[in-house]
Tab-separated table of C-alpha atoms in Angstrom:
chain	number	residue	atom	x	y	z
B	197	UNK	CA	162.627	-84.856	90.512
B	198	UNK	CA	162.415	-81.506	88.776
B	199	UNK	CA	159.933	-79.835	86.322
B	200	UNK	CA	159.299	-81.124	82.940
B	201	UNK	CA	162.163	-79.610	80.965
B	202	UNK	CA	161.459	-77.947	77.462
B	203	UNK	CA	164.960	-78.125	75.937
B	204	UNK	CA	168.134	-80.473	76.609
B	205	UNK	CA	170.719	-79.497	78.808
B	206	UNK	CA	174.600	-79.332	77.775
B	207	UNK	CA	175.533	-82.580	78.639
B	208	UNK	CA	172.732	-84.014	76.821
B	209	UNK	CA	173.271	-82.075	73.911
B	210	UNK	CA	176.761	-83.097	73.898
B	211	UNK	CA	175.746	-86.723	73.730
B	212	UNK	CA	172.937	-85.997	71.074
B	213	UNK	CA	175.592	-84.399	68.766
B	214	UNK	CA	177.767	-87.512	69.263
B	215	UNK	CA	175.210	-89.775	68.343
B	216	UNK	CA	174.090	-87.784	65.372
B	217	UNK	CA	177.573	-87.890	64.267
B	218	UNK	CA	177.237	-91.561	64.161
B	219	UNK	CA	173.988	-91.797	62.498
B	220	UNK	CA	175.427	-89.323	59.630
B	221	UNK	CA	178.716	-90.648	59.618
B	222	UNK	CA	178.008	-94.607	59.892
B	223	UNK	CA	174.506	-95.210	59.675
B	224	UNK	CA	172.942	-93.163	56.684
B	225	UNK	CA	176.078	-94.285	54.313
B	226	UNK	CA	174.937	-98.365	55.140
B	227	UNK	CA	171.180	-97.500	54.937
B	228	UNK	CA	170.295	-98.410	51.532
B	229	UNK	CA	172.536	-101.232	51.383
B	230	UNK	CA	171.176	-102.990	54.361
B	231	UNK	CA	167.385	-102.380	53.376
B	232	UNK	CA	167.920	-104.353	50.159
B	233	UNK	CA	170.066	-107.086	51.808
B	234	UNK	CA	167.313	-107.717	54.398
B	235	UNK	CA	169.785	-109.111	56.722
B	236	UNK	CA	170.597	-108.062	60.258
B	237	UNK	CA	173.209	-105.631	60.268
B	238	UNK	CA	175.783	-107.106	62.291
B	239	UNK	CA	178.647	-104.793	61.538
B	240	UNK	CA	176.746	-101.845	62.033
B	241	UNK	CA	175.740	-102.708	65.290
B	242	UNK	CA	179.440	-104.089	65.814
B	243	UNK	CA	180.559	-100.332	65.055
B	244	UNK	CA	177.960	-98.945	67.611
B	245	UNK	CA	179.426	-101.175	70.240
B	246	UNK	CA	183.153	-100.193	69.417
B	247	UNK	CA	182.395	-96.415	70.245
B	248	UNK	CA	180.335	-97.497	73.282
B	249	UNK	CA	176.545	-96.512	71.680
B	250	UNK	CA	175.250	-100.028	71.577
B	251	UNK	CA	176.259	-101.113	75.353
B	252	UNK	CA	174.599	-101.819	78.504
B	253	UNK	CA	176.500	-98.828	80.468
B	254	UNK	CA	175.229	-96.252	77.672
B	255	UNK	CA	171.537	-97.176	77.963
B	256	UNK	CA	171.462	-97.600	81.588
B	257	UNK	CA	173.117	-93.741	81.755
B	258	UNK	CA	169.774	-92.926	79.293
B	259	UNK	CA	167.306	-95.073	81.005
B	260	UNK	CA	168.250	-93.338	84.416
B	261	UNK	CA	168.768	-89.984	83.306
B	262	UNK	CA	166.243	-88.064	85.917
B	263	UNK	CA	165.093	-85.777	83.217
B	264	UNK	CA	163.542	-88.572	81.167
B	265	UNK	CA	165.082	-87.224	78.072
B	266	UNK	CA	167.903	-89.436	77.599
B	267	UNK	CA	166.007	-92.505	75.676
B	268	UNK	CA	163.944	-90.327	73.603
B	269	UNK	CA	166.683	-88.000	72.486
B	270	UNK	CA	168.811	-91.007	71.660
B	271	UNK	CA	166.494	-92.863	70.008
B	272	UNK	CA	165.296	-89.931	67.586
B	273	UNK	CA	168.553	-89.325	66.425
B	274	UNK	CA	169.326	-92.925	65.787
B	275	UNK	CA	166.203	-93.452	63.777
B	276	UNK	CA	166.928	-90.004	62.132
B	277	UNK	CA	169.909	-92.081	60.677
B	278	UNK	CA	167.903	-94.785	59.181
B	279	UNK	CA	164.696	-96.524	60.896
B	280	UNK	CA	166.255	-100.572	60.147
B	281	UNK	CA	169.430	-99.682	61.276
B	282	UNK	CA	168.115	-98.099	64.289
B	283	UNK	CA	165.971	-100.692	65.493
B	284	UNK	CA	168.653	-103.412	65.013
B	285	UNK	CA	170.965	-101.259	67.694
B	286	UNK	CA	167.583	-100.223	69.596
B	287	UNK	CA	165.580	-103.393	69.459
B	288	UNK	CA	167.395	-104.993	72.678
B	289	UNK	CA	166.019	-102.428	74.499
B	290	UNK	CA	162.039	-103.933	74.555
B	291	UNK	CA	163.570	-106.730	75.981
B	292	UNK	CA	165.716	-105.088	78.569
B	293	UNK	CA	162.459	-102.798	79.608
B	294	UNK	CA	160.668	-106.031	80.337
B	295	UNK	CA	162.929	-107.255	82.396
B	296	UNK	CA	163.505	-103.157	84.382
B	297	UNK	CA	159.644	-103.354	84.881
B	298	UNK	CA	159.198	-106.827	85.755
B	299	UNK	CA	162.346	-108.245	87.332
B	300	UNK	CA	163.909	-108.381	90.904
B	301	UNK	CA	167.171	-106.514	91.023
B	302	UNK	CA	169.228	-109.852	91.042
B	303	UNK	CA	167.553	-110.966	87.643
B	304	UNK	CA	168.221	-107.253	86.133
B	305	UNK	CA	171.902	-107.607	87.099
B	306	UNK	CA	172.067	-111.175	85.763
B	307	UNK	CA	170.071	-110.862	82.474
B	308	UNK	CA	170.306	-107.552	80.941
B	309	UNK	CA	174.210	-107.508	80.842
B	310	UNK	CA	173.836	-110.791	78.960
B	311	UNK	CA	171.595	-109.079	76.365
B	312	UNK	CA	174.105	-106.843	75.221
B	313	UNK	CA	177.361	-108.670	75.402
B	314	UNK	CA	180.620	-106.709	74.982
B	315	UNK	CA	182.300	-104.533	72.308
B	316	UNK	CA	184.055	-107.933	71.171
B	317	UNK	CA	181.153	-110.392	71.314
B	318	UNK	CA	178.018	-108.385	70.381
B	319	UNK	CA	174.659	-109.824	71.628
B	320	UNK	CA	171.124	-108.893	71.240
B	321	UNK	CA	167.949	-109.797	72.894
B	322	UNK	CA	164.249	-110.611	71.799
B	323	UNK	CA	160.739	-109.505	73.586
B	324	UNK	CA	158.139	-111.928	72.551
B	325	UNK	CA	154.787	-111.494	73.378
B	326	UNK	CA	152.576	-111.144	70.078
B	327	UNK	CA	151.034	-114.554	68.595
B	328	UNK	CA	149.569	-115.445	65.577
B	329	UNK	CA	146.033	-115.315	66.663
B	330	UNK	CA	147.012	-112.796	69.565
B	331	UNK	CA	148.296	-109.521	68.407
B	332	UNK	CA	146.535	-106.509	69.736
B	333	UNK	CA	144.262	-109.097	71.857
B	334	UNK	CA	146.534	-110.100	74.364
B	335	UNK	CA	143.874	-111.793	76.316
B	336	UNK	CA	143.939	-114.343	73.204
B	337	UNK	CA	147.250	-115.453	74.149
B	338	UNK	CA	147.699	-119.480	73.968
B	339	UNK	CA	151.828	-119.791	74.942
B	340	UNK	CA	151.392	-121.576	78.130
B	341	UNK	CA	153.963	-121.773	81.384
B	342	UNK	CA	153.054	-124.657	83.460
B	343	UNK	CA	155.071	-125.024	86.778
B	344	UNK	CA	156.955	-128.113	87.661
B	345	UNK	CA	157.160	-128.094	91.206
B	346	UNK	CA	159.151	-131.198	91.947
B	347	UNK	CA	162.043	-129.519	89.565
B	348	UNK	CA	161.264	-125.983	90.301
B	349	UNK	CA	161.165	-125.327	86.750
B	350	UNK	CA	158.523	-123.630	84.403
B	351	UNK	CA	157.565	-125.376	81.133
B	352	UNK	CA	156.797	-123.183	77.951
B	353	UNK	CA	154.840	-124.513	74.790
B	354	UNK	CA	153.542	-121.732	71.956
B	355	UNK	CA	154.401	-120.014	69.244
B	356	UNK	CA	155.377	-116.169	69.107
B	357	UNK	CA	155.605	-114.210	66.121
B	358	UNK	CA	156.788	-110.623	65.188
B	359	UNK	CA	159.604	-110.984	67.583
B	360	UNK	CA	162.243	-108.324	67.028
B	361	UNK	CA	165.514	-110.196	67.223
B	362	UNK	CA	163.934	-113.746	67.568
B	363	UNK	CA	165.791	-116.609	67.184
B	364	UNK	CA	168.937	-114.691	66.905
B	365	UNK	CA	168.881	-113.432	70.317
B	366	UNK	CA	171.239	-114.273	73.222
B	367	UNK	CA	168.239	-113.889	75.687
B	368	UNK	CA	164.514	-114.069	74.968
B	369	UNK	CA	161.870	-112.768	76.981
B	370	UNK	CA	159.066	-114.620	76.637
B	371	UNK	CA	155.425	-113.759	77.698
B	372	UNK	CA	153.248	-116.672	78.595
B	373	UNK	CA	149.845	-117.728	80.276
B	374	UNK	CA	149.887	-119.084	83.635
B	375	UNK	CA	146.379	-118.803	84.707
B	376	UNK	CA	143.846	-119.258	81.708
B	377	UNK	CA	140.821	-118.129	83.594
B	378	UNK	CA	142.183	-114.851	84.418
B	379	UNK	CA	142.674	-113.768	80.800
B	380	UNK	CA	145.470	-111.009	80.249
B	381	UNK	CA	145.875	-110.562	83.622
B	382	UNK	CA	146.954	-114.294	84.100
B	383	UNK	CA	150.169	-113.737	82.229
B	384	UNK	CA	153.819	-113.684	83.482
B	385	UNK	CA	157.119	-113.017	81.646
B	386	UNK	CA	160.004	-115.442	81.524
B	387	UNK	CA	163.812	-115.504	80.785
B	388	UNK	CA	164.946	-118.125	78.250
B	389	UNK	CA	168.634	-118.105	78.762
B	390	UNK	CA	171.053	-118.967	75.676
B	391	UNK	CA	170.892	-122.429	74.256
B	392	UNK	CA	167.816	-123.138	76.181
B	393	UNK	CA	166.865	-126.905	74.517
B	394	UNK	CA	163.325	-126.533	72.366
B	395	UNK	CA	163.355	-122.861	71.803
B	396	UNK	CA	164.191	-122.382	67.774
B	397	UNK	CA	163.332	-119.879	65.122
B	398	UNK	CA	160.324	-119.998	62.797
B	399	UNK	CA	159.771	-118.061	59.644
B	400	UNK	CA	161.717	-114.965	58.960
B	401	UNK	CA	159.203	-112.496	58.144
B	402	UNK	CA	160.270	-110.144	54.739
B	403	UNK	CA	158.905	-106.888	55.547
B	404	UNK	CA	157.647	-103.450	53.743
B	405	UNK	CA	159.527	-101.316	55.860
B	406	UNK	CA	162.439	-101.693	58.577
B	407	UNK	CA	164.149	-104.551	56.722
B	408	UNK	CA	167.161	-104.271	58.505
B	409	UNK	CA	165.902	-105.307	61.594
B	410	UNK	CA	165.669	-109.030	62.170
B	411	UNK	CA	161.323	-110.266	62.799
B	412	UNK	CA	160.712	-113.757	62.990
B	413	UNK	CA	158.694	-116.401	64.797
B	414	UNK	CA	159.788	-117.783	68.154
B	415	UNK	CA	158.856	-121.290	68.568
B	416	UNK	CA	158.607	-122.858	71.995
B	417	UNK	CA	158.594	-126.914	72.249
B	418	UNK	CA	158.595	-127.856	75.886
B	419	UNK	CA	161.199	-125.453	76.831
B	420	UNK	CA	162.178	-125.722	80.380
B	421	UNK	CA	163.812	-122.869	82.380
B	422	UNK	CA	164.582	-122.865	85.988
B	423	UNK	CA	162.251	-121.417	88.499
B	424	UNK	CA	164.551	-117.869	88.913
B	425	UNK	CA	163.720	-117.613	85.306
B	426	UNK	CA	160.314	-116.350	86.075
B	427	UNK	CA	160.260	-112.389	86.246
B	428	UNK	CA	159.514	-110.903	89.630
B	429	UNK	CA	159.829	-114.408	91.020
B	430	UNK	CA	157.012	-116.689	92.074
B	431	UNK	CA	155.980	-114.930	95.443
B	432	UNK	CA	155.173	-111.849	93.502
B	433	UNK	CA	153.123	-113.795	90.862
B	434	UNK	CA	151.229	-115.533	93.303
B	435	UNK	CA	150.234	-112.348	95.193
B	436	UNK	CA	149.404	-110.696	91.647
B	437	UNK	CA	147.465	-113.798	90.806
B	438	UNK	CA	145.095	-113.817	93.887
B	439	UNK	CA	144.517	-109.892	93.518
B	440	UNK	CA	143.311	-110.641	90.076
B	441	UNK	CA	141.001	-113.438	91.323
B	442	UNK	CA	139.610	-111.043	93.883
B	443	UNK	CA	138.927	-108.810	91.474
B	444	UNK	CA	137.583	-111.562	89.259
B	445	UNK	CA	135.328	-112.616	91.817
B	446	UNK	CA	133.820	-109.205	92.353
B	447	UNK	CA	136.039	-108.579	95.688
B	448	UNK	CA	138.218	-105.616	94.922
B	449	UNK	CA	141.607	-106.000	94.150
B	450	UNK	CA	143.683	-104.952	90.809
B	451	UNK	CA	145.462	-107.586	88.682
B	452	UNK	CA	148.310	-106.411	86.315
B	453	UNK	CA	149.848	-107.711	83.100
B	454	UNK	CA	153.169	-108.222	82.192
B	455	UNK	CA	153.262	-107.273	78.673
B	456	UNK	CA	150.991	-104.461	79.013
B	457	UNK	CA	153.700	-103.101	81.485
B	458	UNK	CA	156.410	-103.602	79.254
B	459	UNK	CA	154.489	-101.825	76.293
B	460	UNK	CA	153.244	-98.692	78.307
B	461	UNK	CA	156.533	-98.069	79.727
B	462	UNK	CA	157.840	-98.434	76.000
B	463	UNK	CA	155.186	-96.309	73.997
B	464	UNK	CA	157.066	-92.755	74.428
B	465	UNK	CA	160.349	-94.709	73.216
B	466	UNK	CA	158.883	-95.800	70.000
B	467	UNK	CA	156.990	-92.336	69.421
B	468	UNK	CA	160.520	-91.163	69.698
B	469	UNK	CA	161.640	-93.428	66.747
B	470	UNK	CA	158.734	-92.159	64.729
B	471	UNK	CA	159.727	-88.429	65.355
B	472	UNK	CA	163.379	-89.333	64.504
B	473	UNK	CA	162.036	-90.748	60.983
B	474	UNK	CA	159.574	-88.004	60.447
B	475	UNK	CA	162.328	-85.413	61.037
B	476	UNK	CA	164.445	-87.041	58.617
B	477	UNK	CA	161.651	-87.111	55.650
B	478	UNK	CA	161.344	-83.417	56.726
B	479	UNK	CA	164.848	-82.243	56.267
B	480	UNK	CA	164.957	-83.741	53.077
B	481	UNK	CA	161.966	-82.344	51.817
B	482	UNK	CA	162.768	-79.001	53.259
B	483	UNK	CA	166.305	-78.656	51.809
B	484	UNK	CA	164.549	-79.953	48.153
B	485	UNK	CA	161.963	-77.528	48.121
B	486	UNK	CA	164.661	-74.829	48.422
B	487	UNK	CA	166.923	-75.919	45.992
B	488	UNK	CA	164.286	-77.473	43.502
B	489	UNK	CA	163.705	-74.722	40.919
B	490	UNK	CA	160.473	-74.724	38.721
B	491	UNK	CA	159.025	-72.005	36.579
B	492	UNK	CA	161.951	-69.634	37.422
B	493	UNK	CA	161.815	-69.983	41.614
B	494	UNK	CA	162.285	-72.723	43.970
B	495	UNK	CA	159.199	-74.518	45.100
B	496	UNK	CA	159.191	-73.475	48.669
B	497	UNK	CA	158.074	-70.001	47.155
B	498	UNK	CA	154.635	-71.803	46.172
B	499	UNK	CA	152.267	-71.405	49.191
B	500	UNK	CA	151.121	-74.901	48.420
B	501	UNK	CA	154.681	-76.035	49.151
B	502	UNK	CA	155.455	-73.816	52.086
B	503	UNK	CA	152.389	-74.662	54.022
B	504	UNK	CA	152.748	-78.660	53.752
B	505	UNK	CA	156.411	-77.734	55.214
B	506	UNK	CA	154.720	-75.591	58.105
B	507	UNK	CA	152.312	-78.275	58.764
B	508	UNK	CA	154.855	-80.914	58.960
B	509	UNK	CA	157.184	-79.089	61.033
B	510	UNK	CA	154.632	-78.393	63.532
B	511	UNK	CA	153.443	-81.683	63.962
B	512	UNK	CA	156.956	-83.140	64.168
B	513	UNK	CA	157.297	-80.426	67.280
B	514	UNK	CA	154.275	-81.297	68.693
B	515	UNK	CA	154.869	-85.076	68.458
B	516	UNK	CA	158.199	-84.513	70.183
B	517	UNK	CA	156.529	-82.426	73.071
B	518	UNK	CA	154.188	-85.407	73.486
B	519	UNK	CA	156.936	-87.781	73.755
B	520	UNK	CA	159.104	-85.623	76.191
B	521	UNK	CA	156.087	-85.179	78.576
B	522	UNK	CA	155.211	-89.033	78.687
B	523	UNK	CA	159.154	-89.937	79.143
B	524	UNK	CA	159.378	-87.242	82.138
B	525	UNK	CA	156.492	-88.423	83.441
B	526	UNK	CA	157.424	-92.065	83.610
B	527	UNK	CA	160.814	-91.089	85.136
B	528	UNK	CA	159.228	-89.138	87.653
B	529	UNK	CA	156.774	-91.698	88.651
B	530	UNK	CA	153.769	-89.849	87.887
B	531	UNK	CA	150.912	-92.157	86.368
B	532	UNK	CA	149.476	-91.945	82.898
B	533	UNK	CA	146.074	-90.811	84.169
B	534	UNK	CA	145.305	-89.871	80.820
B	535	UNK	CA	147.405	-92.559	78.876
B	536	UNK	CA	149.923	-90.013	78.089
B	537	UNK	CA	152.068	-93.034	76.984
B	538	UNK	CA	149.674	-94.037	74.491
B	539	UNK	CA	149.024	-90.427	73.343
B	540	UNK	CA	152.717	-90.042	72.579
B	541	UNK	CA	152.829	-93.198	70.624
B	542	UNK	CA	149.561	-92.067	68.589
B	543	UNK	CA	150.278	-88.963	67.699
B	544	UNK	CA	154.107	-89.571	66.710
B	545	UNK	CA	153.172	-92.743	64.827
B	546	UNK	CA	150.735	-91.027	62.697
B	547	UNK	CA	152.955	-87.825	62.471
B	548	UNK	CA	155.657	-90.255	60.980
B	549	UNK	CA	153.269	-91.965	58.492
B	550	UNK	CA	151.786	-88.392	57.163
B	551	UNK	CA	155.248	-86.298	57.098
B	552	UNK	CA	157.081	-89.145	55.241
B	553	UNK	CA	154.202	-89.152	52.440
B	554	UNK	CA	154.042	-85.443	52.542
B	555	UNK	CA	157.888	-85.371	51.656
B	556	UNK	CA	157.458	-87.895	48.999
B	557	UNK	CA	154.718	-85.684	47.375
B	558	UNK	CA	157.299	-82.635	47.720
B	559	UNK	CA	159.791	-84.460	46.215
B	560	UNK	CA	157.440	-85.589	42.946
B	561	UNK	CA	158.830	-88.286	41.027
B	562	UNK	CA	162.001	-88.330	42.699
B	563	UNK	CA	160.371	-88.876	45.935
B	564	UNK	CA	159.007	-92.516	44.595
B	565	UNK	CA	162.219	-93.504	43.548
B	566	UNK	CA	165.174	-95.100	45.668
B	567	UNK	CA	167.627	-92.729	44.533
B	568	UNK	CA	166.355	-90.441	47.509
B	569	UNK	CA	165.992	-91.736	50.895
B	570	UNK	CA	162.275	-90.526	51.483
B	571	UNK	CA	160.997	-93.711	49.578
B	572	UNK	CA	162.372	-95.985	52.278
B	573	UNK	CA	161.289	-93.557	54.992
B	574	UNK	CA	157.831	-93.846	53.750
B	575	UNK	CA	158.112	-97.516	53.927
B	576	UNK	CA	159.670	-97.279	57.361
B	577	UNK	CA	157.249	-95.085	58.928
B	578	UNK	CA	154.275	-97.228	57.905
B	579	UNK	CA	154.957	-99.856	61.170
B	580	UNK	CA	154.903	-96.818	63.687
B	581	UNK	CA	150.525	-97.288	63.245
B	582	UNK	CA	150.758	-100.784	63.649
B	583	UNK	CA	153.498	-102.534	65.834
B	584	UNK	CA	153.276	-101.972	69.759
B	585	UNK	CA	149.819	-101.225	69.903
B	586	UNK	CA	147.730	-100.156	66.564
B	587	UNK	CA	146.570	-96.379	66.366
B	588	UNK	CA	143.504	-97.925	66.931
B	589	UNK	CA	144.692	-99.888	70.184
B	590	UNK	CA	146.045	-96.339	71.492
B	591	UNK	CA	142.611	-94.738	70.971
B	592	UNK	CA	141.011	-97.418	72.817
B	593	UNK	CA	143.196	-96.848	75.951
B	594	UNK	CA	143.028	-93.167	75.577
B	595	UNK	CA	139.276	-93.472	75.787
B	596	UNK	CA	139.109	-95.729	78.437
B	597	UNK	CA	140.799	-93.389	80.661
B	598	UNK	CA	138.495	-90.622	79.510
B	599	UNK	CA	135.622	-92.974	81.068
B	600	UNK	CA	137.340	-93.599	84.182
B	601	UNK	CA	138.766	-96.942	83.449
B	602	UNK	CA	142.644	-97.339	84.684
B	603	UNK	CA	145.273	-98.370	82.465
B	604	UNK	CA	146.311	-102.316	83.215
């Protein structure tokens, strides 16, 4: 693993330009329509699959990019195109990360391909962690998984909420409690294969933003999955639970958390999405400021506008650098000793929210209408201080590292 790179290499730039072309030519012209329809954009995802952009091979190539910049580069360009459509294309990635971070090689090889399908039969996947009474507080999770030793099956019961692709997914990755006495450390992740009885879609949410992305409840009623659907396998789970029990008893050891491991690994990727939205809004505002004439001159000649644009560009570049650093660290196997993953998500999410609001202000009344895309971008950006850990939770995680408390 080399040193942290501050620029893309030639191959990465070629891939970036290819994705940018898809975002400009396919996603942007369709964005307003799918935002209004609030339906999953199967035709757009199908087109992405047709050219190889939505595929296991492509995302594996980006995920295993030795520089760590493949994933953030890809996501920034997709979400520059449109956040709702971008999440429809990229949403399967969170479930895939759940398997990649917690599963065995055999499980990865078996289930991740089924999450994407192929160009002729596109599939999606869902990662199901949040619950109606357990969002940021993962220790309050109530979905239970009980092992039926006689049949070597796990029985899952509970309700998940805010699940991207929930109910329409081919493969669901479900986080459930296996030992309630251990709190958040008593969780495990399970694959629910296609067509498993007992899994159903609950309420589909109508959202403020990212409306082309499907978000719904997932109800698990006596769902039975084979023992091999426990990510990581039972031996590893038993070992991890034993360590957690030792720690709880004051004997040392350290327990892990399946959901938190997935979230911490994915936070730089979420930050990259936010950077894409912010950059898109900034570019609209910059172009508008150069061409909008008031009092006989372009409004960018006014210091009040120019300084806003300067701050917007500075924040976007800083956010990108935090995202790239965290992504490189994760790929290099360097631990997030200062919660660098949370830092990147926090700053990028706050930047997207602020920059899109500033873009609306620069466009004035036009920015508030749906004739210009910044109104939609502002709605889309709002979720980035909320999902995959609110800004307040990110600050809590960062603060704990400052106090010497390790990330779990």
